[in-house]
Structures are given as C-alpha cells and as structure tokens.
mmCIF file of C-alpha atoms in Angstrom:
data_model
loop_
_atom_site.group_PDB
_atom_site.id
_atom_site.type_symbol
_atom_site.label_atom_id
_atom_site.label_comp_id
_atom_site.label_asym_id
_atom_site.label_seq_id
_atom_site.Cartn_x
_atom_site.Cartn_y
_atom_site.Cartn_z
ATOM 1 C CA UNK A 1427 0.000 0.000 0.000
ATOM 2 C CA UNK A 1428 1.314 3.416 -0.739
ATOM 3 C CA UNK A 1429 0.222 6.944 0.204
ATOM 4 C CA UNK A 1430 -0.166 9.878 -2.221
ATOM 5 C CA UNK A 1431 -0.522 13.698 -1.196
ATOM 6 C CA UNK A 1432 -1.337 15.867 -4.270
ATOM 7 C CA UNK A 1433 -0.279 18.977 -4.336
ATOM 8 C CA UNK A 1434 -1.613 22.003 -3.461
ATOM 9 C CA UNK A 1435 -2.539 22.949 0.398
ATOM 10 C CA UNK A 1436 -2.464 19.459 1.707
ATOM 11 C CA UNK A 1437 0.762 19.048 3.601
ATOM 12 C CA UNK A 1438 2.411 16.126 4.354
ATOM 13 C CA UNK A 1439 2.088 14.040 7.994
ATOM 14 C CA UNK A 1440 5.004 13.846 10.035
ATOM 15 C CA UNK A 1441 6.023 10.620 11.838
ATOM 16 C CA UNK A 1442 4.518 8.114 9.297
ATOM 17 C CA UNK A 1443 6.286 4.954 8.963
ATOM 18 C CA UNK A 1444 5.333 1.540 7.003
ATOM 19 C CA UNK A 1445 5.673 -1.307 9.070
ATOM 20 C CA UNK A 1446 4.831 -5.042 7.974
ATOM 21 C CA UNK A 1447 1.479 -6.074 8.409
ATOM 22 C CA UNK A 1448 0.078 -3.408 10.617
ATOM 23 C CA UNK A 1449 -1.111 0.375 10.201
ATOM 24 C CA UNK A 1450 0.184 3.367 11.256
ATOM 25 C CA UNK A 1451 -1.662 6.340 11.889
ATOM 26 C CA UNK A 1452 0.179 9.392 10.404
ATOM 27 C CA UNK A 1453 1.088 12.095 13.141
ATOM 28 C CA UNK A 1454 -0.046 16.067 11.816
ATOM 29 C CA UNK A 1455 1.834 17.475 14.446
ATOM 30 C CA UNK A 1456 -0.756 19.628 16.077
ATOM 31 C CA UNK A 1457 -3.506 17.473 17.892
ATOM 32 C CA UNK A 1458 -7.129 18.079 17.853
ATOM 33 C CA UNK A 1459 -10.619 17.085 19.565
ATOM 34 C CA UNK A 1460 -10.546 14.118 21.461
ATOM 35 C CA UNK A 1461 -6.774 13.469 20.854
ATOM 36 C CA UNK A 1462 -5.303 16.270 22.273
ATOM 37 C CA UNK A 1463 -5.866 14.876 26.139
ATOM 38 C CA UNK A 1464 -3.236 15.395 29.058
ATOM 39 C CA UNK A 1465 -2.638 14.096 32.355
ATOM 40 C CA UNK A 1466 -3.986 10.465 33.532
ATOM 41 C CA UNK A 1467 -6.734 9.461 30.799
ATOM 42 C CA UNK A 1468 -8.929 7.169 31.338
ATOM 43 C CA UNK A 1469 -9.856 4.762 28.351
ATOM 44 C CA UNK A 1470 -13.242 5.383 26.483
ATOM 45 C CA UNK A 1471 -14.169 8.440 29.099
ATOM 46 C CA UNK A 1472 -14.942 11.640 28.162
ATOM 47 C CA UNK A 1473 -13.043 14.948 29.650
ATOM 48 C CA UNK A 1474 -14.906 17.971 30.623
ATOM 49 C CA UNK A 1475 -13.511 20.970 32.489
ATOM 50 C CA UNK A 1476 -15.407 21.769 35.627
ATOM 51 C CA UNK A 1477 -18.889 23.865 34.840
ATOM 52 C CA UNK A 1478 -19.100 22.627 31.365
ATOM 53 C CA UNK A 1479 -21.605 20.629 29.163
ATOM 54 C CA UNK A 1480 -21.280 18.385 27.309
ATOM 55 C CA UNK A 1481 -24.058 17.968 24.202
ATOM 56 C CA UNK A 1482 -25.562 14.426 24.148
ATOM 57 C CA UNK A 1483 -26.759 13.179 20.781
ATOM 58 C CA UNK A 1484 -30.729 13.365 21.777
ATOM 59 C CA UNK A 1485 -29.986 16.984 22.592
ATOM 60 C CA UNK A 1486 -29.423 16.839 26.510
ATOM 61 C CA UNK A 1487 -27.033 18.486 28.494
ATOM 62 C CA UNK A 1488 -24.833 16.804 31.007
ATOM 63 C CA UNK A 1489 -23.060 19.412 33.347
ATOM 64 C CA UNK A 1490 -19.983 18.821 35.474
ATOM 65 C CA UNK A 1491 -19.313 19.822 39.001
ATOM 66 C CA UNK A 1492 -17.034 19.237 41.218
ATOM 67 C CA UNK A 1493 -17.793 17.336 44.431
ATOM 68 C CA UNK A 1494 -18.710 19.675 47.118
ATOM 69 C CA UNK A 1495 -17.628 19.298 50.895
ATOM 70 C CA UNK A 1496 -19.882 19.263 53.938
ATOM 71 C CA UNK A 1497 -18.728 18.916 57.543
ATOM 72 C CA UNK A 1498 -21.166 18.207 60.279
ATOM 73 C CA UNK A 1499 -20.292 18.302 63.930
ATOM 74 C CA UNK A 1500 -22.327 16.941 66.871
ATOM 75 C CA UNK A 1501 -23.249 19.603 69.566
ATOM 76 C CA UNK A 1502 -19.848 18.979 71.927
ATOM 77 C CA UNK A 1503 -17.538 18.773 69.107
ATOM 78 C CA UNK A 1504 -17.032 15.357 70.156
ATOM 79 C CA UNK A 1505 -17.572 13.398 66.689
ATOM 80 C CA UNK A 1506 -16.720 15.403 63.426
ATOM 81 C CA UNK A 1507 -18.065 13.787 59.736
ATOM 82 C CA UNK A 1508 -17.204 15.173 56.581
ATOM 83 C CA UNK A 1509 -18.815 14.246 53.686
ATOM 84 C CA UNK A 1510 -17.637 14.718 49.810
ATOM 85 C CA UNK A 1511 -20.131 12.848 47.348
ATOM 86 C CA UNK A 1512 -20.542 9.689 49.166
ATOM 87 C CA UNK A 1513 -17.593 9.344 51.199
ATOM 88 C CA UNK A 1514 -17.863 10.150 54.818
ATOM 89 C CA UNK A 1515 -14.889 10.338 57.114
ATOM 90 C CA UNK A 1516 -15.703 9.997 60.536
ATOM 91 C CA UNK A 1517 -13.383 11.924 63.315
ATOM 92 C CA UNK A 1518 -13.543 11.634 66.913
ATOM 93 C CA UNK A 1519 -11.585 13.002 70.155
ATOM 94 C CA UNK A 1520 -9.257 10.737 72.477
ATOM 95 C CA UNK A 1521 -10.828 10.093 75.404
ATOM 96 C CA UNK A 1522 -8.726 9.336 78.177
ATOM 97 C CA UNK A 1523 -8.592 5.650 79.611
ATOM 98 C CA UNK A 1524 -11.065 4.341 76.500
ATOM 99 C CA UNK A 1525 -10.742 0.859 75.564
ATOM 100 C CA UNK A 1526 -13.310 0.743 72.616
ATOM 101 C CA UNK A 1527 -15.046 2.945 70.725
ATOM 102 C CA UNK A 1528 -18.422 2.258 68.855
ATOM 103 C CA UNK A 1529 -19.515 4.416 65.816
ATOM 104 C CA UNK A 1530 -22.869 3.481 64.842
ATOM 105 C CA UNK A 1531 -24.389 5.065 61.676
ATOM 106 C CA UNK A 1532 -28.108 5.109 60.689
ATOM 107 C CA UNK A 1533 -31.293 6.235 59.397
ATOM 108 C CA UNK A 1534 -33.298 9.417 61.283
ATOM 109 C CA UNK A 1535 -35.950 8.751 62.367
ATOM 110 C CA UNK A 1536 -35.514 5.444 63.159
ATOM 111 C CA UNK A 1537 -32.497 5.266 64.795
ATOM 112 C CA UNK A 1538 -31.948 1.674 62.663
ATOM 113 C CA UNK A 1539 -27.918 0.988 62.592
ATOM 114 C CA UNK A 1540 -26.221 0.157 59.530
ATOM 115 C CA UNK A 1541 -22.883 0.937 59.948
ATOM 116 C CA UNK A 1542 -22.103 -0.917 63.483
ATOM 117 C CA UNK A 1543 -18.004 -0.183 64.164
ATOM 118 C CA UNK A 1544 -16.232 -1.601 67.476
ATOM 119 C CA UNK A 1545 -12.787 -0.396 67.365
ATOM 120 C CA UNK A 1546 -10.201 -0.045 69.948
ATOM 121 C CA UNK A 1547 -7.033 1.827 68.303
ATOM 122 C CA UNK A 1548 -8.195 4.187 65.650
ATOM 123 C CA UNK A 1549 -10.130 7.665 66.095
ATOM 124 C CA UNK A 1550 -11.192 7.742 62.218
ATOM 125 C CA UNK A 1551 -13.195 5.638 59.798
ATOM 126 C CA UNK A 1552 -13.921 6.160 56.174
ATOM 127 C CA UNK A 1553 -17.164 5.365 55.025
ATOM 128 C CA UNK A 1554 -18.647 4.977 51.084
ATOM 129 C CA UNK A 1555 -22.583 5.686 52.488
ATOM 130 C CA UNK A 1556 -23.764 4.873 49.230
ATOM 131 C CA UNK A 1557 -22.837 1.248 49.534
ATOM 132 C CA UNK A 1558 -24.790 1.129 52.816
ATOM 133 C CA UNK A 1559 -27.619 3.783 52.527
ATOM 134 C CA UNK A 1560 -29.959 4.350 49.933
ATOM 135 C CA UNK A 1561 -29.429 8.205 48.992
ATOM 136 C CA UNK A 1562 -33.712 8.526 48.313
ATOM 137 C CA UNK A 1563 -33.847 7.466 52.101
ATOM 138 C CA UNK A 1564 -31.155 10.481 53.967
ATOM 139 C CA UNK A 1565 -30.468 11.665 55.988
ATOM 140 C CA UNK A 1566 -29.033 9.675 58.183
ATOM 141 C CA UNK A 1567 -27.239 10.207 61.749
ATOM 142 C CA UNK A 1568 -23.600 9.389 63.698
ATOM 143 C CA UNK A 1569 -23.524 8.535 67.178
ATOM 144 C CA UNK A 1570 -20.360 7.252 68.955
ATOM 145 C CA UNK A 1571 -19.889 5.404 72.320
ATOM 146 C CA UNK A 1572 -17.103 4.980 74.600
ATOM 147 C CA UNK A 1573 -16.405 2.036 76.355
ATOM 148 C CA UNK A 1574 -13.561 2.524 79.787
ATOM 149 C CA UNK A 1575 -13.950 -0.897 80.908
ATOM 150 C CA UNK A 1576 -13.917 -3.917 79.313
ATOM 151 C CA UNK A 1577 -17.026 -5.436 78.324
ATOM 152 C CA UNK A 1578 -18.958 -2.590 80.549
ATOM 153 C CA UNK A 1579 -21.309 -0.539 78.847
ATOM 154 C CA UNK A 1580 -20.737 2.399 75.691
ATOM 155 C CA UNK A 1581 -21.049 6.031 77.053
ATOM 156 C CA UNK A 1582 -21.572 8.503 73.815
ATOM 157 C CA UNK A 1583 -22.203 12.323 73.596
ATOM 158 C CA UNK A 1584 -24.743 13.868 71.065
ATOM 159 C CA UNK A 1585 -25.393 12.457 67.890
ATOM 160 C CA UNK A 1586 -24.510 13.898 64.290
ATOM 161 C CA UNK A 1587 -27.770 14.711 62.752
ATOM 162 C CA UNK A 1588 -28.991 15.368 59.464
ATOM 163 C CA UNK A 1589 -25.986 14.499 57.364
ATOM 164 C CA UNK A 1590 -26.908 14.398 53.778
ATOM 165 C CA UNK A 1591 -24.795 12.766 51.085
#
C-alpha cells in the first residue's frame, strides 16, 4: 500500500512509517478534539472541564461539578463527619482511659444501625454511604460510644444529625 498527497494545500504528515502487516496512523503534528488529552486518561471516558456541558446526541445536556464538601459536627464537638459525594470520614476526640469505641451510623428517624463499628485503636473511619444507605432514604445520623472498661457498657455524647450525602 502506498500513500499519495497531491499537491496544493495538503501538507504532508510527520512521523509516518510503514511497518509489515500493521497500520500506522500518520502524526499532523498539532492534535485536535478528542486526541489532544493530558494528564492520567482514562480509556473510552470523556473529559470535561469543571462547569461545562457536554451535548448528548438526543440533545441533553450533562453538566460537570465538582464534588462539594460538607462537615457536620455533633453539639460537643465530640464526633466530626465530613462528607464529599458519598464518602464520609468519621473523626472523633481521644478520650482518656477508653478501651473501645463504637460508631454506629443510621437512618433518622428510626435510629436503625447500619454501619455498626467496634474499634479499639483508631479515632477515624472512612465510610462509602452509598454502599450502605440508599441516597432517596437520607439523611441519616452518627452517634459514637465509649467504652472505659472492658465489656462494661458504651457512654456517647450527642449524635450527628442530618448528614446528607
């Protein structure tokens, strides 16, 4: 197979070389639409900018934001969640002489647990709610107890109400 420019305003790619049995796509130097991309791409995705649309072929619009932040904070400052899209983080003082701490994460205004964590050497969790909660049903609501003897009973503050995801 051979390639033929005529002449005229057509220029010439740069780059192109024949190899056995396969195609090469010539290079034009400068890149356009969908080929110029930069940074990590992802296979078969689409980039958008933050605030733009893209077009869709029926005619819709699909706009691009970028995930917002929300912290909530129970009344004593005691248990701290902040929430980007679906991923909650879950922060909580020291107390002094704790041996276990239980985070328990549910549905207002039933007070139904979910998310049931006994832990005795971290103060943070990480949380996707959307694998747990069903976003149609939020908010939903943190409360954390603190155990100081073993196997006695979990003392908590105020709960984290309201936190929407």
């Amino acid at each position: 197979m051979s390639l033929t420019f005529p002449t005229g305003i057509q220029q010439k790619p740069s780059g192109l070389s024949g190899l056995p049995n396969r195609f090469s796509r010539p290079s034009f130097g400068t890149l356009y639409g969908f080929d110029a991309v930069g940074g990590d791409v992802v296979d078969g995705a689409l980039l958008a900018e933050n605030g733009d649309y893209l077009l869709t072929e029926s005619g819709d619009y699909l706009a691009f934001e970028t995930a917002s932040s929300t912290t909530y904070t129970n009344s004593d400052n005691s248990l701290t969640v902040g929430v980007t899209g679906t991923s909650a983080t879950f922060t909580w003082v020291t107390v002094s002489g704790a041996t276990s701490y239980r985070l328990l994460v549910g549905y207002l205004p039933t007070g139904t647990n979910y998310i049931h964590l006994l832990t005795p050497s971290f103060t943070t969790r990480t949380v996707d709610l959307a694998l747990h909660f069903s976003a149609v049903q939020k908010p939903v609501y943190a409360y954390l107890g603190v155990q100081t003897v073993v196997g006695g009973p979990y003392v908590g503050g105020p709960p984290v109400n309201n936190i929407n995801f």
